[in-house]
CSV table of C-alpha atoms in Angstrom, one decimal:
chain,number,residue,atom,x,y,z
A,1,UNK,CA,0.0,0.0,0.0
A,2,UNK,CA,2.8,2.6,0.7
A,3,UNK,CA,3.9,1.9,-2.8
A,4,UNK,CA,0.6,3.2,-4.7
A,5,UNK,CA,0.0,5.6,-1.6
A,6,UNK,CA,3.8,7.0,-3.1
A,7,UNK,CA,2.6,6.5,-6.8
A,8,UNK,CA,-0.1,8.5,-6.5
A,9,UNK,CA,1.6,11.4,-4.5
A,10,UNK,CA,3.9,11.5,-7.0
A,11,UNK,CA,1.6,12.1,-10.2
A,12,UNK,CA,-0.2,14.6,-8.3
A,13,UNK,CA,2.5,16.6,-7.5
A,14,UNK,CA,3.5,16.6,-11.3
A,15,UNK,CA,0.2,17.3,-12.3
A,16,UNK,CA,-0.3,20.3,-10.4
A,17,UNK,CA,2.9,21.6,-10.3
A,18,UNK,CA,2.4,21.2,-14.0
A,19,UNK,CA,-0.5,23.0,-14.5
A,20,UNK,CA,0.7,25.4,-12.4
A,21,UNK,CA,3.8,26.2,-14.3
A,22,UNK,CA,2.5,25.6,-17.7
A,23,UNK,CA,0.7,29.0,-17.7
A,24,UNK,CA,4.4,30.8,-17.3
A,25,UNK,CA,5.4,29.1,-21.0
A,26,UNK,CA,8.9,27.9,-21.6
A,27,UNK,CA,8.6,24.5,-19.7
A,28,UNK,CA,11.9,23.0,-21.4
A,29,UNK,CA,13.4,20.0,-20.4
A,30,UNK,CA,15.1,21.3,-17.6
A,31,UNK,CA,11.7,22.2,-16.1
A,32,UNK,CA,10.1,18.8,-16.3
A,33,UNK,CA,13.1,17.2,-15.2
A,34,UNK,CA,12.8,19.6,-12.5
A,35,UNK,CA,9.2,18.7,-11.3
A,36,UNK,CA,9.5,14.8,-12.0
A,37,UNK,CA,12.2,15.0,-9.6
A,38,UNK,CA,9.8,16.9,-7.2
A,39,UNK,CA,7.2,14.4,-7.7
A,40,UNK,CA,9.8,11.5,-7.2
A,41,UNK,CA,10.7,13.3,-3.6
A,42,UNK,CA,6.8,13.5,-2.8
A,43,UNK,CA,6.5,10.2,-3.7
A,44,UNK,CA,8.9,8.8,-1.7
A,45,UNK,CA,8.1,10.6,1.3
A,46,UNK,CA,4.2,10.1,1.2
A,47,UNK,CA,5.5,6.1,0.9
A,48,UNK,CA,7.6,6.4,4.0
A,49,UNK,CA,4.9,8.5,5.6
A,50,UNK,CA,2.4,5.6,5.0
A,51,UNK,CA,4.4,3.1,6.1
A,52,UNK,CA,4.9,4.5,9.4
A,53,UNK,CA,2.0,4.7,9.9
A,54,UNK,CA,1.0,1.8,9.2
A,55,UNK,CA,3.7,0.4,11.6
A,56,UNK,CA,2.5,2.7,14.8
């Protein structure tokens, strides 16, 4: 479960840190490397997160 919990924090995150960029133009590679990498980091910690909790 912390897996898909992870998954899905990560699309989200690139999703709306998408959207919210996409507006400003100009979203080169750099860019979406830049919020995939967010999205990986929100990911990862929403599976941590989950699995704590899970534990406790």
């Amino acid at each position: 479960m912390p897996v898909i919990v992870g998954a899905i924090a990560a699309l989200l995150t690139f999703i709306v840190i998408g959207s919210l960029l996409a507006p400003l133009g100009a979203m080169g590679t750099v860019e979406i490397a830049v919020i995939a990498f967010v999205g990986l980091i929100a990911g990862v910690a929403a599976g941590v997160w989950e699995a704590r909790r899970r534990r406790g």
